[in-house]
Backbone as a printed PyTorch tensor [residue, N CA C, xyz], in Angstrom:
tensor([[[-19.5290, -49.9500,  -5.9690],
         [-18.7220, -49.7340,  -7.1560],
         [-19.5530, -49.9540,  -8.4100]],

        [[-19.2640, -49.2110,  -9.4510],
         [-19.9360, -49.4910, -10.7240],
         [-19.6080, -50.9130, -11.1720]],

        [[-20.6020, -51.6660, -11.5230],
         [-20.3950, -53.0780, -11.8460],
         [-19.7530, -53.2980, -13.2110]],

        [[-19.9640, -52.3840, -14.1250],
         [-19.5500, -52.6710, -15.4980],
         [-18.7060, -51.5750, -16.1390]],

        [[-18.0570, -50.7270, -15.3200],
         [-17.2520, -49.6690, -15.9170],
         [-16.1190, -49.2470, -14.9880]],

        [[-15.1660, -48.5580, -15.5790],
         [-14.1250, -47.9240, -14.7820],
         [-14.7780, -46.8500, -13.9240]],

        [[-14.0370, -46.3340, -12.9510],
         [-14.5480, -45.2250, -12.1480],
         [-13.3890, -44.3060, -11.7700]],

        [[-13.7280, -43.1780, -11.1650],
         [-12.7500, -42.1580, -10.8180],
         [-12.6470, -41.9980,  -9.3100]],

        [[-11.4780, -41.5670,  -8.8550],
         [-11.2380, -41.1970,  -7.4580],
         [-10.7420, -39.7580,  -7.4660]],

        [[-11.3570, -38.8950,  -6.6480],
         [-10.9360, -37.5020,  -6.5600],
         [ -9.9330, -37.3430,  -5.4270]],

        [[ -8.8200, -36.6760,  -5.7210],
         [ -7.7460, -36.4590,  -4.7490],
         [ -7.5070, -34.9690,  -4.5630]],

        [[ -7.3240, -34.5360,  -3.3120],
         [ -7.1560, -33.1090,  -3.0280],
         [ -6.0320, -32.8310,  -2.0390]],

        [[ -5.4350, -33.8640,  -1.4560],
         [ -4.3310, -33.7210,  -0.5030],
         [ -3.2220, -34.6790,  -0.8810]],

        [[ -2.8070, -35.5010,   0.0600],
         [ -1.6690, -36.3850,  -0.1940],
         [ -1.9470, -37.4410,  -1.2600]],

        [[ -3.1950, -37.7410,  -1.5290],
         [ -3.4930, -38.6780,  -2.6190],
         [ -3.0320, -38.1220,  -3.9660]],

        [[ -2.8800, -36.7940,  -4.0580],
         [ -2.4070, -36.2120,  -5.3190],
         [ -0.9410, -36.5660,  -5.5720]],

        [[ -0.1190, -36.5150,  -4.5490],
         [  1.3100, -36.7720,  -4.7310],
         [  1.7510, -38.1290,  -4.2090]],

        [[  0.8450, -38.8600,  -3.5820],
         [  1.1640, -40.2000,  -3.0970],
         [ -0.1010, -41.0560,  -3.1190]],

        [[ -0.6150, -41.3720,  -4.3280],
         [ -1.8840, -42.1030,  -4.3650],
         [ -1.7840, -43.5060,  -3.7650]],

        [[ -0.7330, -44.2300,  -4.0620],
         [ -0.5630, -45.5580,  -3.4730],
         [ -1.4180, -46.6460,  -4.0920]],

        [[ -2.0210, -46.3800,  -5.2400],
         [ -2.8460, -47.3990,  -5.9010],
         [ -2.6540, -47.3030,  -7.4100]],

        [[ -2.9330, -48.4150,  -8.0900],
         [ -2.8340, -48.4560,  -9.5510],
         [ -3.9830, -47.6820, -10.1700]],

        [[ -3.6610, -46.9230, -11.2230],
         [ -4.6940, -46.1890, -11.9480],
         [ -4.3200, -46.1510, -13.4220]],

        [[ -5.3380, -46.0020, -14.2330],
         [ -5.1570, -45.9820, -15.6830],
         [ -4.6930, -44.6300, -16.1840]],

        [[ -5.1830, -43.5620, -15.5420],
         [ -4.7900, -42.2160, -15.9250],
         [ -5.0930, -41.2660, -14.7800]],

        [[ -4.4420, -40.1180, -14.8290],
         [ -4.7280, -39.0560, -13.8620],
         [ -4.9310, -37.7570, -14.6280]],

        [[ -5.8790, -36.9640, -14.1340],
         [ -6.2080, -35.7040, -14.7990],
         [ -6.5700, -34.6550, -13.7510]],

        [[ -6.3760, -33.4000, -14.1290],
         [ -6.8540, -32.3140, -13.2870],
         [ -8.3750, -32.4120, -13.1920]],

        [[ -8.8960, -32.0470, -12.0400],
         [-10.3440, -32.1660, -11.8390],
         [-10.8290, -31.0620, -10.9090]],

        [[-12.1120, -30.7800, -10.9810],
         [-12.7260, -29.7870, -10.1070],
         [-13.9930, -30.3630,  -9.5040]],

        [[-14.1090, -30.1530,  -8.1940],
         [-15.2750, -30.5790,  -7.4220],
         [-15.9620, -29.3270,  -6.8990]],

        [[-17.2670, -29.2160,  -7.1080],
         [-18.0300, -28.0880,  -6.5990],
         [-18.8090, -28.5060,  -5.3660]],

        [[-18.9830, -27.5400,  -4.4520],
         [-19.7560, -27.8000,  -3.2410],
         [-18.9060, -28.1290,  -2.0280]],

        [[-17.6030, -28.3030,  -2.2350],
         [-16.6660, -28.5980,  -1.1370],
         [-15.3520, -27.8790,  -1.4220]],

        [[-14.6150, -27.5740,  -0.3690],
         [-13.3060, -26.9440,  -0.5200],
         [-12.2860, -27.6490,   0.3790]],

        [[-11.0200, -27.5700,  -0.0260],
         [ -9.9150, -28.1530,   0.7370],
         [ -9.6390, -27.2460,   1.9380]],

        [[ -9.5040, -27.8480,   3.1260],
         [ -9.2250, -27.0650,   4.3390],
         [ -8.4940, -27.9390,   5.3450]],

        [[ -7.5540, -27.3410,   6.0510],
         [ -6.9630, -28.0020,   7.2110],
         [ -8.0330, -27.9730,   8.2990]],

        [[ -8.8260, -29.0260,   8.3960],
         [ -9.9520, -29.0140,   9.3380],
         [-10.0870, -30.3170,  10.1090]],

        [[ -9.0660, -31.1740,  10.0240],
         [ -9.1330, -32.4660,  10.7120],
         [ -7.9120, -32.6230,  11.6080]],

        [[ -8.1610, -32.8310,  12.9000],
         [ -7.0670, -33.1620,  13.8120],
         [ -6.5360, -34.5410,  13.4330]],

        [[ -5.2320, -34.6400,  13.2700],
         [ -4.6170, -35.9260,  12.9380],
         [ -3.9920, -36.5210,  14.1900]],

        [[ -4.4740, -37.7020,  14.5580],
         [ -3.9490, -38.4290,  15.7120],
         [ -3.1320, -39.6370,  15.2890]],

        [[ -2.9930, -39.8410,  13.9660],
         [ -2.3140, -41.0410,  13.4860],
         [ -1.2310, -40.6890,  12.4570]],

        [[ -1.6420, -40.3080,  11.2570],
         [ -0.6880, -40.0870,  10.1710],
         [  0.2190, -38.8830,  10.3890]],

        [[ -0.3310, -37.7770,  10.8640],
         [  0.4470, -36.5340,  10.9700],
         [  0.4130, -35.9400,  12.3640]],

        [[  0.1570, -36.7590,  13.3700],
         [  0.1430, -36.2940,  14.7450],
         [ -0.1970, -37.4420,  15.6720]],

        [[ -0.3620, -37.1250,  16.9420],
         [ -0.7670, -38.1130,  17.9430],
         [ -1.9020, -37.5080,  18.7650]],

        [[ -2.5240, -38.3120,  19.6010],
         [ -3.5850, -37.7880,  20.4600],
         [ -3.0290, -36.7330,  21.4130]],

        [[ -1.7820, -36.9070,  21.8550],
         [ -1.1560, -35.9540,  22.7700],
         [ -0.7030, -34.6810,  22.0410]],

        [[ -0.2610, -34.8210,  20.8030],
         [  0.2010, -33.6830,  19.9930],
         [ -0.3840, -33.8080,  18.5940]],

        [[ -1.6480, -33.4420,  18.4490],
         [ -2.2780, -33.5940,  17.1340],
         [ -1.6760, -32.6710,  16.0860]],

        [[ -1.6940, -33.1580,  14.8580],
         [ -1.4010, -32.3240,  13.7070],
         [ -2.7200, -32.0010,  13.0320]],

        [[ -2.6320, -31.4930,  11.8300],
         [ -3.8220, -31.2150,  11.0280],
         [ -3.6470, -31.8270,   9.6540]],

        [[ -4.7400, -32.3200,   9.1020],
         [ -4.7490, -32.7920,   7.7260],
         [ -5.9540, -32.1800,   7.0220]],

        [[ -5.9350, -32.3130,   5.7100],
         [ -7.0050, -31.7410,   4.9090],
         [ -8.2710, -32.5690,   4.9810]],

        [[ -9.3620, -31.8670,   4.8760],
         [-10.6570, -32.4770,   4.6430],
         [-11.3420, -31.6760,   3.5580]],

        [[-12.3080, -32.2740,   2.9380],
         [-13.1900, -31.5380,   2.0350],
         [-14.3620, -31.0660,   2.8740]],

        [[-14.4240, -29.7640,   3.1060],
         [-15.4810, -29.1910,   3.9290],
         [-16.5100, -28.5290,   3.0180]],

        [[-17.7130, -28.3370,   3.5460],
         [-18.8290, -27.7990,   2.7610],
         [-18.5430, -26.4140,   2.2020]],

        [[-19.0480, -26.1990,   1.0000],
         [-19.0040, -24.8910,   0.3750],
         [-17.8320, -24.7150,  -0.5690]],

        [[-18.0250, -23.8450,  -1.5420],
         [-16.9540, -23.4960,  -2.4560],
         [-16.6720, -24.5550,  -3.4960]],

        [[-15.4010, -24.6400,  -3.8740],
         [-14.9670, -25.5970,  -4.8860],
         [-13.5380, -26.0110,  -4.5810]],

        [[-13.1310, -27.1120,  -5.1480],
         [-11.7840, -27.6270,  -4.9240],
         [-11.2340, -28.1660,  -6.2320]],

        [[-10.0250, -27.7280,  -6.5570],
         [ -9.3210, -28.2810,  -7.7110],
         [ -8.2940, -29.2790,  -7.2080]],

        [[ -8.2330, -30.4040,  -7.8810],
         [ -7.3060, -31.4590,  -7.5000],
         [ -7.0760, -32.3920,  -8.6680]],

        [[ -6.8990, -33.6550,  -8.3610],
         [ -6.6480, -34.6810,  -9.3710],
         [ -7.7650, -35.7160,  -9.3310]],

        [[ -8.0110, -36.2980, -10.4910],
         [ -8.9110, -37.4520, -10.5600],
         [ -8.1310, -38.5930, -11.1870]],

        [[ -8.2650, -39.7480, -10.5870],
         [ -7.6040, -40.9570, -11.0730],
         [ -8.6590, -41.9110, -11.6020]],

        [[ -8.4480, -42.3890, -12.8280],
         [ -9.3700, -43.3750, -13.3940],
         [ -8.8860, -44.7620, -13.0030]],

        [[ -9.8100, -45.5140, -12.4200],
         [ -9.5190, -46.8540, -11.9130],
         [-10.1800, -47.8820, -12.8220]],

        [[ -9.3980, -48.8420, -13.2500],
         [ -9.9420, -49.9160, -14.0900],
         [-10.9460, -50.7370, -13.2870]],

        [[-12.0080, -51.1230, -13.9690],
         [-13.0950, -51.9010, -13.3430],
         [-12.5600, -53.1090, -12.5780]],

        [[-11.6020, -53.8310, -13.1540],
         [-11.1200, -55.0520, -12.5010],
         [-10.2150, -54.7830, -11.2960]],

        [[ -9.8070, -53.5280, -11.0880],
         [ -8.9910, -53.1790,  -9.9280],
         [ -9.7860, -52.4060,  -8.8750]],

        [[-11.0620, -52.2180,  -9.1280],
         [-11.9010, -51.3840,  -8.2690],
         [-11.9450, -51.8180,  -6.8230]],

        [[-12.1880, -53.0890,  -6.5820],
         [-12.2760, -53.5630,  -5.1880],
         [-10.9570, -53.3900,  -4.4580]],

        [[ -9.8610, -53.7040,  -5.1290],
         [ -8.5470, -53.5740,  -4.5130],
         [ -8.2570, -52.1180,  -4.1520]],

        [[ -8.5520, -51.2060,  -5.0690],
         [ -8.3150, -49.7880,  -4.8170],
         [ -9.2070, -49.2840,  -3.6920]],

        [[-10.4780, -49.6330,  -3.7070],
         [-11.3730, -49.1510,  -2.6530],
         [-11.0140, -49.7480,  -1.2980]],

        [[-10.5840, -51.0020,  -1.2580],
         [-10.1120, -51.5840,   0.0090],
         [ -8.9350, -50.7900,   0.5440]],

        [[ -7.9840, -50.4760,  -0.3380],
         [ -6.8250, -49.6850,   0.0530],
         [ -7.2560, -48.3150,   0.5840]],

        [[ -8.1400, -47.6310,  -0.1440],
         [ -8.5700, -46.3000,   0.2650],
         [ -9.2980, -46.3210,   1.6030]],

        [[-10.1170, -47.3430,   1.8350],
         [-10.8110, -47.4270,   3.1220],
         [ -9.8300, -47.6540,   4.2600]],

        [[ -8.8240, -48.4790,   4.0370],
         [ -7.8140, -48.6960,   5.0810],
         [ -7.0290, -47.4240,   5.3480]],

        [[ -6.7580, -46.6670,   4.3250],
         [ -5.9710, -45.4340,   4.4550],
         [ -6.7880, -44.2770,   5.0230]],

        [[ -7.9930, -44.0850,   4.5240],
         [ -8.7730, -42.8890,   4.8540],
         [ -9.7770, -43.0680,   5.9880]],

        [[-10.1800, -44.3050,   6.2580],
         [-11.2930, -44.5090,   7.1870],
         [-10.8570, -45.0800,   8.5350]],

        [[ -9.6220, -44.8270,   8.9320],
         [ -9.0940, -45.3510,  10.2000],
         [ -9.9900, -44.9700,  11.3650]],

        [[-10.3840, -43.6980,  11.4320],
         [-11.1600, -43.2310,  12.5830],
         [-12.5960, -42.8570,  12.2390]],

        [[-12.9560, -42.9090,  10.9630],
         [-14.3080, -42.5420,  10.5660],
         [-14.5350, -41.0510,  10.4360]],

        [[-13.4620, -40.2520,  10.3550],
         [-13.6100, -38.8060,  10.2520],
         [-14.0830, -38.3780,   8.8600]],

        [[-13.9420, -39.2580,   7.8910],
         [-14.4000, -38.9440,   6.5360],
         [-15.7180, -39.6520,   6.2330]],

        [[-16.4880, -39.0200,   5.3580],
         [-17.7090, -39.6180,   4.8340],
         [-17.4500, -39.9730,   3.3750]],

        [[-17.3330, -41.2630,   3.0670],
         [-17.1190, -41.6190,   1.6570],
         [-18.3930, -41.3500,   0.8710]],

        [[-18.2160, -40.8500,  -0.3490],
         [-19.3790, -40.5570,  -1.1820],
         [-18.9800, -40.5340,  -2.6470]],

        [[-19.9730, -40.6800,  -3.4800],
         [-19.8050, -40.4820,  -4.9140],
         [-20.2320, -39.0540,  -5.1970]],

        [[-19.3550, -38.2930,  -5.8310],
         [-19.6480, -36.8880,  -6.0920],
         [-19.3750, -36.5720,  -7.5580]],

        [[-20.1440, -35.6460,  -8.1240],
         [-19.8580, -35.2170,  -9.5010],
         [-18.5940, -34.3620,  -9.5210]],

        [[-17.6850, -34.7190, -10.4030],
         [-16.4140, -34.0310, -10.5630],
         [-16.2430, -33.7290, -12.0440]],

        [[-15.6650, -32.5900, -12.3510],
         [-15.4250, -32.2280, -13.7470],
         [-13.9870, -32.5640, -14.1210]],

        [[-13.8600, -33.4230, -15.1280],
         [-12.5690, -33.8810, -15.6390],
         [-12.5640, -33.5700, -17.1370]],

        [[-11.6130, -32.7500, -17.5580],
         [-11.5060, -32.3710, -18.9740],
         [-12.8450, -31.9010, -19.5330]],

        [[-13.5620, -31.1060, -18.7360],
         [-14.8270, -30.5450, -19.1830],
         [-16.0160, -31.4730, -19.1270]],

        [[-15.8160, -32.7150, -18.7150],
         [-16.9230, -33.6740, -18.6160],
         [-17.2140, -33.9980, -17.1550]],

        [[-18.4890, -34.1490, -16.8550],
         [-18.8920, -34.5030, -15.5020],
         [-18.8390, -36.0180, -15.3400]],

        [[-18.1140, -36.4710, -14.3090],
         [-18.0390, -37.8940, -13.9860],
         [-18.3270, -38.0480, -12.4970]],

        [[-18.7470, -39.2190, -12.0960],
         [-18.8990, -39.5030, -10.6690],
         [-17.5740, -40.0370, -10.1560]],

        [[-17.1340, -39.4860,  -9.0260],
         [-15.8590, -39.9100,  -8.4500],
         [-16.0440, -40.2650,  -6.9880]],

        [[-15.3240, -41.2780,  -6.5570],
         [-15.2690, -41.6080,  -5.1360],
         [-14.4520, -40.5130,  -4.4580]],

        [[-14.9590, -40.0050,  -3.3670],
         [-14.2210, -39.0070,  -2.6000],
         [-14.5730, -39.1410,  -1.1360]],

        [[-13.7900, -38.4680,  -0.3190],
         [-13.9520, -38.5500,   1.1270],
         [-14.0970, -37.1380,   1.6710]],

        [[-15.3000, -36.8000,   2.1430],
         [-15.5760, -35.4820,   2.7000],
         [-15.5410, -35.5760,   4.2190]],

        [[-15.3460, -34.4420,   4.8770],
         [-15.2120, -34.4520,   6.3260],
         [-16.5680, -34.6710,   7.0020]],

        [[-16.5380, -35.4200,   8.0780],
         [-17.7080, -35.6220,   8.9330],
         [-17.6460, -34.5460,  10.0160]],

        [[-18.4610, -33.5190,   9.8900],
         [-18.4290, -32.3910,  10.8290],
         [-18.8490, -32.7730,  12.2460]],

        [[-19.3970, -33.9560,  12.4360],
         [-19.8400, -34.3780,  13.7670],
         [-18.8120, -35.2800,  14.4570]],

        [[-17.7020, -35.5050,  13.8120],
         [-16.6610, -36.3740,  14.3690],
         [-15.7790, -35.5790,  15.3290]],

        [[-15.2770, -36.2320,  16.3410],
         [-14.4480, -35.5510,  17.3530],
         [-13.1560, -34.9820,  16.7710]],

        [[-12.7290, -35.4800,  15.6150],
         [-11.5060, -34.9690,  14.9990],
         [-11.7570, -33.7730,  14.0810]],

        [[-13.0050, -33.3840,  13.9120],
         [-13.2930, -32.2170,  13.0830],
         [-12.8440, -30.9640,  13.8330]],

        [[-11.9190, -30.2210,  13.2460],
         [-11.3570, -29.0350,  13.8870],
         [-12.1170, -27.7660,  13.5210]],

        [[-12.9050, -27.8140,  12.4620],
         [-13.6300, -26.6350,  12.0340],
         [-12.7160, -25.6040,  11.4160]],

        [[-13.1380, -24.3590,  11.4930],
         [-12.3790, -23.2450,  10.9050],
         [-11.4480, -22.6780,  11.9730]],

        [[-10.1560, -22.8870,  11.7750],
         [ -9.1470, -22.3710,  12.6990],
         [ -8.4660, -21.1590,  12.0710]],

        [[ -8.0100, -20.2310,  12.9170],
         [ -7.2480, -19.1070,  12.3680],
         [ -5.8490, -19.5880,  11.9830]],

        [[ -5.1220, -18.7490,  11.2430],
         [ -3.7970, -19.1380,  10.7530],
         [ -2.8420, -19.4840,  11.8940]],

        [[ -2.8790, -18.7250,  12.9780],
         [ -1.9440, -18.9620,  14.0860],
         [ -2.1370, -20.3560,  14.6770]],

        [[ -3.3730, -20.7450,  14.9220],
         [ -3.6420, -22.0740,  15.4980],
         [ -3.3580, -23.1710,  14.4760]],

        [[ -3.6970, -22.9240,  13.2290],
         [ -3.3980, -23.8850,  12.1670],
         [ -1.9070, -24.1440,  12.0950]],

        [[ -1.1110, -23.0900,  12.0840],
         [  0.3400, -23.2360,  12.0040],
         [  0.9170, -23.8960,  13.2510]],

        [[  0.3750, -23.5780,  14.4170],
         [  0.8550, -24.2150,  15.6550],
         [  0.6790, -25.7310,  15.5750]],

        [[ -0.4950, -26.1680,  15.1390],
         [ -0.7720, -27.6010,  15.0330],
         [  0.0690, -28.2540,  13.9390]],

        [[  0.2660, -27.5550,  12.8360],
         [  1.0900, -28.0960,  11.7500],
         [  2.5410, -28.2390,  12.2040]],

        [[  3.0450, -27.2590,  12.9290],
         [  4.4360, -27.3160,  13.4040],
         [  4.6560, -28.4570,  14.3940]],

        [[  3.6680, -28.7310,  15.2460],
         [  3.8620, -29.7700,  16.2630],
         [  3.5480, -31.1660,  15.7560]],

        [[  2.7590, -31.2870,  14.7010],
         [  2.2550, -32.5840,  14.2670],
         [  3.3020, -33.4790,  13.6300]],

        [[  3.3980, -34.6920,  14.1600],
         [  4.2370, -35.7320,  13.5690],
         [  3.6390, -37.0750,  13.9560]],

        [[  3.4210, -37.9230,  12.9470],
         [  2.8190, -39.2310,  13.2000],
         [  3.4620, -40.2920,  12.3410]],

        [[  2.7810, -41.4150,  12.1700],
         [  3.3590, -42.5340,  11.4180],
         [  3.5970, -42.1780,   9.9500]],

        [[  2.8940, -41.1790,   9.4320],
         [  3.0800, -40.7430,   8.0530],
         [  4.1070, -39.6330,   7.9010]],

        [[  4.6900, -39.1860,   8.9990],
         [  5.7050, -38.1480,   8.9420],
         [  5.2340, -36.8470,   9.5640]],

        [[  5.9850, -35.8090,   9.2830],
         [  5.7180, -34.4920,   9.8460],
         [  4.5850, -33.7950,   9.1010]],

        [[  3.7500, -33.1430,   9.8460],
         [  2.6370, -32.3860,   9.2680],
         [  3.1620, -31.2510,   8.3830]],

        [[  4.2710, -30.6340,   8.7860],
         [  4.8560, -29.5530,   7.9850],
         [  5.2450, -30.0640,   6.5980]],

        [[  5.7580, -31.2870,   6.5140],
         [  6.1150, -31.8690,   5.2120],
         [  4.8670, -32.1230,   4.3600]],

        [[  3.7950, -32.5320,   5.0130],
         [  2.5130, -32.7460,   4.3380],
         [  2.0340, -31.4450,   3.6870]],

        [[  2.1160, -30.3490,   4.4310],
         [  1.7370, -29.0440,   3.8890],
         [  2.6490, -28.6700,   2.7260]],

        [[  3.9540, -28.7610,   2.9290],
         [  4.9090, -28.3730,   1.8790],
         [  4.7390, -29.2270,   0.6220]],

        [[  4.5870, -30.5420,   0.7860],
         [  4.4290, -31.4330,  -0.3690],
         [  3.1570, -31.1150,  -1.1450]],

        [[  2.0760, -30.8770,  -0.4310],
         [  0.8160, -30.5700,  -1.1120],
         [  0.9150, -29.2270,  -1.8410]],

        [[  1.4730, -28.2240,  -1.1780],
         [  1.6230, -26.9110,  -1.8080],
         [  2.5150, -27.0020,  -3.0450]],

        [[  3.6200, -27.7260,  -2.9430],
         [  4.5360, -27.8640,  -4.0790],
         [  3.8630, -28.6050,  -5.2260]],

        [[  3.1100, -29.6400,  -4.9080],
         [  2.4460, -30.3990,  -5.9670],
         [  1.3810, -29.5570,  -6.6610]],

        [[  0.6230, -28.7920,  -5.9030],
         [ -0.3670, -27.9050,  -6.5120],
         [  0.3130, -26.9070,  -7.4470]],

        [[  1.4430, -26.3600,  -7.0140],
         [  2.1870, -25.4360,  -7.8720],
         [  2.6290, -26.1180,  -9.1620]],

        [[  3.1660, -27.3450,  -9.0450],
         [  3.6070, -28.0900, -10.2320],
         [  2.4690, -28.2990, -11.2230]],

        [[  1.2630, -28.4820, -10.6840],
         [  0.0950, -28.7180, -11.5270],
         [ -0.5340, -27.4210, -12.0500]],

        [[ -0.0250, -26.2870, -11.5660],
         [ -0.5990, -25.0070, -11.9650],
         [ -1.9050, -24.6960, -11.2520]],

        [[ -2.1340, -25.3350, -10.1160],
         [ -3.3410, -25.1020,  -9.3310],
         [ -2.9930, -24.1650,  -8.1820]],

        [[ -3.6290, -23.0290,  -8.1230],
         [ -3.2860, -22.0120,  -7.1400],
         [ -4.2590, -22.0610,  -5.9690]],

        [[ -3.7160, -22.2470,  -4.7890],
         [ -4.4900, -22.2440,  -3.5500],
         [ -3.8450, -21.1860,  -2.6640]],

        [[ -4.4360, -20.0000,  -2.6200],
         [ -3.8110, -18.8790,  -1.9190],
         [ -3.6680, -19.1340,  -0.4200]],

        [[ -4.6260, -19.7970,   0.1840],
         [ -4.5340, -20.0950,   1.6100],
         [ -3.3730, -21.0320,   1.8880]],

        [[ -3.2510, -22.0640,   1.0920],
         [ -2.1630, -23.0280,   1.2570],
         [ -0.8090, -22.3620,   1.0290]],

        [[ -0.7120, -21.5340,   0.0140],
         [  0.5420, -20.8020,  -0.2380],
         [  0.9010, -19.9170,   0.9490]],

        [[ -0.0950, -19.2190,   1.4920],
         [  0.1440, -18.3360,   2.6310],
         [  0.6500, -19.1290,   3.8340]],

        [[  0.0270, -20.2750,   4.1030],
         [  0.4520, -21.1140,   5.2230],
         [  1.8560, -21.6700,   5.0040]],

        [[  2.1310, -22.1230,   3.7970],
         [  3.4640, -22.6830,   3.5040],
         [  4.5340, -21.6090,   3.6680]],

        [[  4.2520, -20.4060,   3.2150],
         [  5.2170, -19.3170,   3.3530],
         [  5.4340, -18.9650,   4.8260]],

        [[  4.3650, -18.9270,   5.6040],
         [  4.4550, -18.5860,   7.0320],
         [  5.1590, -19.6800,   7.8350]],

        [[  5.0960, -20.8980,   7.3500],
         [  5.7030, -22.0250,   8.0610],
         [  7.2110, -21.8460,   8.1290]]])
């Protein structure tokens, strides 16, 4: 963590509509070099090992628009502890500091990108398989279909257009 300043957290899925941590402000943000994709088998939050769901990961290539949350320096450890407990259950994510553009300025933000070598990495699935997994997925965090709908609705509210997500939500 930065020792003497606030920092940012980049959100691209459920952290956008359910961050679960204190923040000073939230702003639209863009991350280059990664894109949002249903590419992670969920065995906990949105599925089980017997009936996995899918959740988003930041996969290589492209760009992703989402939210950035500014975290006060004195709350940094608490927020990062929370995020590690939430995001790092199975190690499918790689935590990293990445440059993110917030209001036209480049800032470093904590984010979680997908670990392509993890057993939960689903890779690039076609729409039919993606929808099958989303329809069956239900875990301690609820139904995978609700996760898709909530994320799509929140992106719409923010004026962020994700054509793939819209297509999946409509097909669901």
